[in-house]
PDB file of C-alpha atoms in Angstrom:
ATOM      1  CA  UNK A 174      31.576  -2.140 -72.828  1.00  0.00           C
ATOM      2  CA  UNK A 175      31.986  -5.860 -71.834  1.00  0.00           C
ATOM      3  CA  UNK A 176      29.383  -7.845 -70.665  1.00  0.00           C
ATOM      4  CA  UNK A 177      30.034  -7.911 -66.905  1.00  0.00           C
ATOM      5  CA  UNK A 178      29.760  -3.901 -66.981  1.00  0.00           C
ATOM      6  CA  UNK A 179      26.738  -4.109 -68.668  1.00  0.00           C
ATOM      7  CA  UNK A 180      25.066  -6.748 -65.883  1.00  0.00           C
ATOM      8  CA  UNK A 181      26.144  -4.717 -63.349  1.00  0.00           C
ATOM      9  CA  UNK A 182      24.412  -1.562 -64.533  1.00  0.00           C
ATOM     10  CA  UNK A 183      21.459  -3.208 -65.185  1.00  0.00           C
ATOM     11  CA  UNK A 184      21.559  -4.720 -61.901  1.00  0.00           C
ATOM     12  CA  UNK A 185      21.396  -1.317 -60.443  1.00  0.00           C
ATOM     13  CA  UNK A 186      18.895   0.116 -62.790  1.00  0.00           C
ATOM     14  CA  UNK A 187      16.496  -3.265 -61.519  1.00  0.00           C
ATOM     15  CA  UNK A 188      17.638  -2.587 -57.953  1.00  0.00           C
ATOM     16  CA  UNK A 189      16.591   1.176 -57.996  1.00  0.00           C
ATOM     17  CA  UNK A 190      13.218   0.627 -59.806  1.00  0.00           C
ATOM     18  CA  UNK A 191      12.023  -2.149 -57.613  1.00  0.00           C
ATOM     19  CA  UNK A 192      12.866   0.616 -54.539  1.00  0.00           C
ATOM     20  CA  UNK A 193      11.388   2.998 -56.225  1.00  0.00           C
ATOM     21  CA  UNK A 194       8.172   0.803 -56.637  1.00  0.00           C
ATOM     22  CA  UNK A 195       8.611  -0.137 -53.437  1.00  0.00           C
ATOM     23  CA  UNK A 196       8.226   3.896 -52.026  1.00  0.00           C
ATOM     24  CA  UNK A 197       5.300   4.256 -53.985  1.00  0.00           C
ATOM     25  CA  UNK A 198       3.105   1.533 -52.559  1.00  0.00           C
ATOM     26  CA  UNK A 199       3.858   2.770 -49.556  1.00  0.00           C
ATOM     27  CA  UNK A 200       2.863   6.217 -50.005  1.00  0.00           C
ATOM     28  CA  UNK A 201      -0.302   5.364 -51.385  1.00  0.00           C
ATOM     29  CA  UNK A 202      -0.624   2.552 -48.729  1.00  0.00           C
ATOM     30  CA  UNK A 203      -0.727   5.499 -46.083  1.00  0.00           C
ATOM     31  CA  UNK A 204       1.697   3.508 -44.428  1.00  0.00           C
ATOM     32  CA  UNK A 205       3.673   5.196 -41.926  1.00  0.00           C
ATOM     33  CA  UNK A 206       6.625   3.786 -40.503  1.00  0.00           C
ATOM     34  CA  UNK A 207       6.750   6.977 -37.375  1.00  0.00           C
ATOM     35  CA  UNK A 208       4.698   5.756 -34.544  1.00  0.00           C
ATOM     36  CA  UNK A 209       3.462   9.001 -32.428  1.00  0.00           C
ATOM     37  CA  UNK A 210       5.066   8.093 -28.849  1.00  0.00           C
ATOM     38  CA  UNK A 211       3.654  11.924 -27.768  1.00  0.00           C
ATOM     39  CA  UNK A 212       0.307  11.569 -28.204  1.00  0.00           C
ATOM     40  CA  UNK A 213      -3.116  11.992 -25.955  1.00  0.00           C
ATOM     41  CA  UNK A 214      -6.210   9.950 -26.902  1.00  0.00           C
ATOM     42  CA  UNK A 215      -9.546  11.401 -27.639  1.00  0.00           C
ATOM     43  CA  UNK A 216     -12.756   9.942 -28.527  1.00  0.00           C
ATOM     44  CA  UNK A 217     -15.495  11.080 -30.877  1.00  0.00           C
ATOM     45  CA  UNK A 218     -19.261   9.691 -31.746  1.00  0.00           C
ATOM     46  CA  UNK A 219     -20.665   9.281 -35.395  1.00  0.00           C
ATOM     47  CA  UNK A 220     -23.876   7.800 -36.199  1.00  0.00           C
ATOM     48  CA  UNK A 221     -22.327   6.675 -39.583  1.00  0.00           C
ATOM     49  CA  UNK A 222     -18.319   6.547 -40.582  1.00  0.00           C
ATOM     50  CA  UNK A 223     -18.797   5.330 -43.951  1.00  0.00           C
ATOM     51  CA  UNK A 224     -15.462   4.161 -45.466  1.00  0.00           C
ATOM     52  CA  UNK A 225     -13.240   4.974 -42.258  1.00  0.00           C
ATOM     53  CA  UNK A 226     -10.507   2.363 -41.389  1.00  0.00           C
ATOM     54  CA  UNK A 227      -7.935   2.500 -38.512  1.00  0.00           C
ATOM     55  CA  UNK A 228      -4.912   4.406 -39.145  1.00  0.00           C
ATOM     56  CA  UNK A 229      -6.805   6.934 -41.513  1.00  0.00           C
ATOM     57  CA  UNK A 230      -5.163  10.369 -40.913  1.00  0.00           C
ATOM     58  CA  UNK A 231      -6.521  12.877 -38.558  1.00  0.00           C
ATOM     59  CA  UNK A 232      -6.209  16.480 -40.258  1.00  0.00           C
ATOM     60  CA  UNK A 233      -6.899  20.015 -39.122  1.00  0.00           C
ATOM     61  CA  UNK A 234      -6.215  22.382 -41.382  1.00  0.00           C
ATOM     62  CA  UNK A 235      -4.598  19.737 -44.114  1.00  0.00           C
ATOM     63  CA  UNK A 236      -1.848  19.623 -41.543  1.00  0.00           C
ATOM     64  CA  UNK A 237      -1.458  15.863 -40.148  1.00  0.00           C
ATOM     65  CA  UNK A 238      -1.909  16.341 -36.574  1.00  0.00           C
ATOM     66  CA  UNK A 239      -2.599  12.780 -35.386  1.00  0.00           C
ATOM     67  CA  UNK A 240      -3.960   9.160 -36.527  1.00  0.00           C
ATOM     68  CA  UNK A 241      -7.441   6.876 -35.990  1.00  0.00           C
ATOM     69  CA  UNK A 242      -6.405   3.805 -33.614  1.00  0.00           C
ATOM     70  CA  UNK A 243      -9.604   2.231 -32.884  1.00  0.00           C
ATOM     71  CA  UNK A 244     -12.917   2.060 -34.246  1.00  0.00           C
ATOM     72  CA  UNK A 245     -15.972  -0.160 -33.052  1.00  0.00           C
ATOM     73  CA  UNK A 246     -19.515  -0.137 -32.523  1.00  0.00           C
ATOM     74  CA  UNK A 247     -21.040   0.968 -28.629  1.00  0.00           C
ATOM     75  CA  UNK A 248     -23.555  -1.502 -28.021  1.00  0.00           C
ATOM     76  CA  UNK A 249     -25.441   1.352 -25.917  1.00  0.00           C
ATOM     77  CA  UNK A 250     -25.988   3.969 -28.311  1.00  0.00           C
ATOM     78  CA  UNK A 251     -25.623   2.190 -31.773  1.00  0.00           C
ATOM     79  CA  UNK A 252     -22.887   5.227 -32.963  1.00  0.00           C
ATOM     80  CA  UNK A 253     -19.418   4.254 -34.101  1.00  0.00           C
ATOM     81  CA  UNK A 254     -17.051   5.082 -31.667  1.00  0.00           C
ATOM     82  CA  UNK A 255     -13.649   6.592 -33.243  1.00  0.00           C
ATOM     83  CA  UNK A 256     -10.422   6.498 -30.863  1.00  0.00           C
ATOM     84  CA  UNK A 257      -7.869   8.539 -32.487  1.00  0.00           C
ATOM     85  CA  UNK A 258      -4.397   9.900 -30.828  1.00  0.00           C
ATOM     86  CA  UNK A 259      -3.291  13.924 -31.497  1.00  0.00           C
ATOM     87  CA  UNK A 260      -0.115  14.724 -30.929  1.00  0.00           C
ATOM     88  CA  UNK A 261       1.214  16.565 -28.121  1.00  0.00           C
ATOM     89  CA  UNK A 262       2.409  19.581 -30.170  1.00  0.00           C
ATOM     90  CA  UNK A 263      -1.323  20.280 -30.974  1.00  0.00           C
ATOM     91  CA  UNK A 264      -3.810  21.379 -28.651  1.00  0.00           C
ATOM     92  CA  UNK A 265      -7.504  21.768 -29.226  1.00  0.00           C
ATOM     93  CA  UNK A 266     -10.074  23.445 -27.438  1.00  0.00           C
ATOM     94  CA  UNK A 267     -12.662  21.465 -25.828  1.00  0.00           C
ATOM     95  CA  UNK A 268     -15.410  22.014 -27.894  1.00  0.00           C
ATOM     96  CA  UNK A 269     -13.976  21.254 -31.198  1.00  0.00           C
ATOM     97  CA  UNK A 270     -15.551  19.421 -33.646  1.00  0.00           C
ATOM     98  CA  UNK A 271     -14.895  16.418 -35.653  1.00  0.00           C
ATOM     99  CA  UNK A 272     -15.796  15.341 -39.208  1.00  0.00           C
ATOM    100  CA  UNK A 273     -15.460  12.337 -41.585  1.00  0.00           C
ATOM    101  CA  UNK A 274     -14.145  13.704 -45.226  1.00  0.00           C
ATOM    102  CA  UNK A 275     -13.152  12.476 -48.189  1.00  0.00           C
ATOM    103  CA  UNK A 276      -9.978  12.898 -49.853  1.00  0.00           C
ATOM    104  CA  UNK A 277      -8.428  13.303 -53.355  1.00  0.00           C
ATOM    105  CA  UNK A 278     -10.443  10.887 -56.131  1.00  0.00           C
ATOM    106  CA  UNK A 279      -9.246   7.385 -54.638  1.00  0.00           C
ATOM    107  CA  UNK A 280     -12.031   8.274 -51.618  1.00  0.00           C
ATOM    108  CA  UNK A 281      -9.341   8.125 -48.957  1.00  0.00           C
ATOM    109  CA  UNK A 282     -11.386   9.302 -45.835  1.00  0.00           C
ATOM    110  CA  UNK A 283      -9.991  10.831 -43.033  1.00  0.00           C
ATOM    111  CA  UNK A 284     -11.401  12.595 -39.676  1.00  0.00           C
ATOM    112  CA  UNK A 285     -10.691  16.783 -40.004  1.00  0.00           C
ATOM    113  CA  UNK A 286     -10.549  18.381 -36.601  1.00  0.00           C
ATOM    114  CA  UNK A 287     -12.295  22.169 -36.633  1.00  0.00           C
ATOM    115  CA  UNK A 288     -11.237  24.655 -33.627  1.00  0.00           C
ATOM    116  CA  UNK A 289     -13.541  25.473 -31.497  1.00  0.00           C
ATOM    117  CA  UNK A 290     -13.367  28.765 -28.869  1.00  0.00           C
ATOM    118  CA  UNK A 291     -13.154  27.085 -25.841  1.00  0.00           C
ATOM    119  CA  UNK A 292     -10.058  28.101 -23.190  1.00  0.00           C
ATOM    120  CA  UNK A 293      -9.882  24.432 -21.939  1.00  0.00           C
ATOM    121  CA  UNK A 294      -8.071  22.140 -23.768  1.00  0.00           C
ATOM    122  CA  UNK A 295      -8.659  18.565 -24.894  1.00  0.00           C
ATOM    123  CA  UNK A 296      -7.261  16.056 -22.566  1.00  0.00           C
ATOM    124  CA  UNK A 297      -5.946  12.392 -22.743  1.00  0.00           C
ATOM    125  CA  UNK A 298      -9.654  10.547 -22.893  1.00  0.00           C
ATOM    126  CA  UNK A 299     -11.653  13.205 -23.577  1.00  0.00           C
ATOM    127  CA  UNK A 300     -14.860  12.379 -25.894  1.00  0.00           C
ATOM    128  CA  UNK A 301     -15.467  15.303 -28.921  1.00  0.00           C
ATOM    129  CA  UNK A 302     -19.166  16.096 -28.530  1.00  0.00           C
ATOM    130  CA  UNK A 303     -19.757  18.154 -32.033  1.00  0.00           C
ATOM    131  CA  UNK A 304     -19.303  15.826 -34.686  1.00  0.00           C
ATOM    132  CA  UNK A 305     -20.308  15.318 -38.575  1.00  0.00           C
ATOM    133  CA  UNK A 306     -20.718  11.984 -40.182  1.00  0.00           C
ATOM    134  CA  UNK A 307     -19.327  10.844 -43.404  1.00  0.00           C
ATOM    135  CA  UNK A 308     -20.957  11.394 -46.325  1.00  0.00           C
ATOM    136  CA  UNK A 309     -22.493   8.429 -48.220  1.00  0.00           C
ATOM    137  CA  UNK A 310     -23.408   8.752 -52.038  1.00  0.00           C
ATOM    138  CA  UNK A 311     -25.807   5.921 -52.223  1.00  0.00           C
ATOM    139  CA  UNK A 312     -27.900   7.546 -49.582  1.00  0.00           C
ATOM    140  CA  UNK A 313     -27.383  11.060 -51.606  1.00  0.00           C
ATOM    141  CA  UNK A 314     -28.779   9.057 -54.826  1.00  0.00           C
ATOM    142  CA  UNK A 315     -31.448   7.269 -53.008  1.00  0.00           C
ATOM    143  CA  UNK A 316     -33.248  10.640 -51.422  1.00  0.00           C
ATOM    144  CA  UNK A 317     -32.739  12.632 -54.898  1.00  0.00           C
ATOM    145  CA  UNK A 318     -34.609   9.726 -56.717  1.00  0.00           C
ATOM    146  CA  UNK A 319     -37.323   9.286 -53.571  1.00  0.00           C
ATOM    147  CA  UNK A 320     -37.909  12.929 -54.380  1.00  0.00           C
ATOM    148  CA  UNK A 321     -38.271  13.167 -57.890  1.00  0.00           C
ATOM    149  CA  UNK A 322     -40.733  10.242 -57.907  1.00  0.00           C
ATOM    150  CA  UNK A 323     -42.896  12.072 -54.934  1.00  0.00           C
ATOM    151  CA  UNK A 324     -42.219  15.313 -57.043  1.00  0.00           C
ATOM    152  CA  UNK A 325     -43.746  12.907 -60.297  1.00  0.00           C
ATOM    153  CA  UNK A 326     -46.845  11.594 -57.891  1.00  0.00           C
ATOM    154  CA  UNK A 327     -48.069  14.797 -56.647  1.00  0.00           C
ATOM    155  CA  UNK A 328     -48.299  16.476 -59.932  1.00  0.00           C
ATOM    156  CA  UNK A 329     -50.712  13.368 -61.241  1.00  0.00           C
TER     157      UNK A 329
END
């Protein structure tokens, strides 16, 4: 094989690894390149979010049905307010309820939508009334030890 065969193979072999490398960030990134033109915004109230960021994925079912846009604070009630858009294949009832869970072991949060049994759907700016916050494991920690050292004071 001369040596300008050679180059070029590993040329290609460098070209298709750094794509390769390339993918993977980007699947792990939760980067996705399809913005949802269909969609219908809908609102939803947690008193704590823990590790939420925008574009987390909204799931029901482990299906992907839609993505977080917006998240701030409402200077009224002190809750995290979550915008998120669903697609317009989906359709929820109107008293379904939202949750903040954790994914897989990198922690990846994401909001999981539950069906509820209403006949009306969810509309473009509806607000989700039924939610569940995220769960944080420092405040898990924090009550078990709280309670084993009340537990350790009452039996002195």
């Amino acid at each position: 094989m001369n040596r300008s065969t050679l180059d070029l193979w590993v040329g290609f072999f460098v070209v298709i690894g750094i794509g390769a490398l390339l993918f993977l960030a980007l699947k792990v990134s939760g980067f996705s390149g399809i913005q949802m033109k269909d969609a219908y915004a809908v609102q939803a109230r947690f008193d704590n979010i823990g590790g939420l960021k925008i574009k987390a994925p909204v799931r029901s079912a482990g299906v992907l049905v839609g993505r977080v846009t917006d998240i701030h604070l409402d200077n009224d009630t002190y809750e995290a307010l979550v915008e998120m858009h669903i697609d317009k294949r989906y359709s929820f009832p109107k008293d379904s309820a939202a949750g903040i869970y954790t994914a897989g072991l990198l922690g990846d949060q994401y909001v999981g939508l539950t069906y509820g049994a209403d006949e009306r759907p969810l509309a473009g700016g509806d607000t989700i009334k039924k939610t569940q916050s995220a769960v944080v494991l420092e405040q898990l920690i924090s009550q078990f030890l709280f309670n084993k050292a009340a537990e350790g004071q009452n039996q002195e």
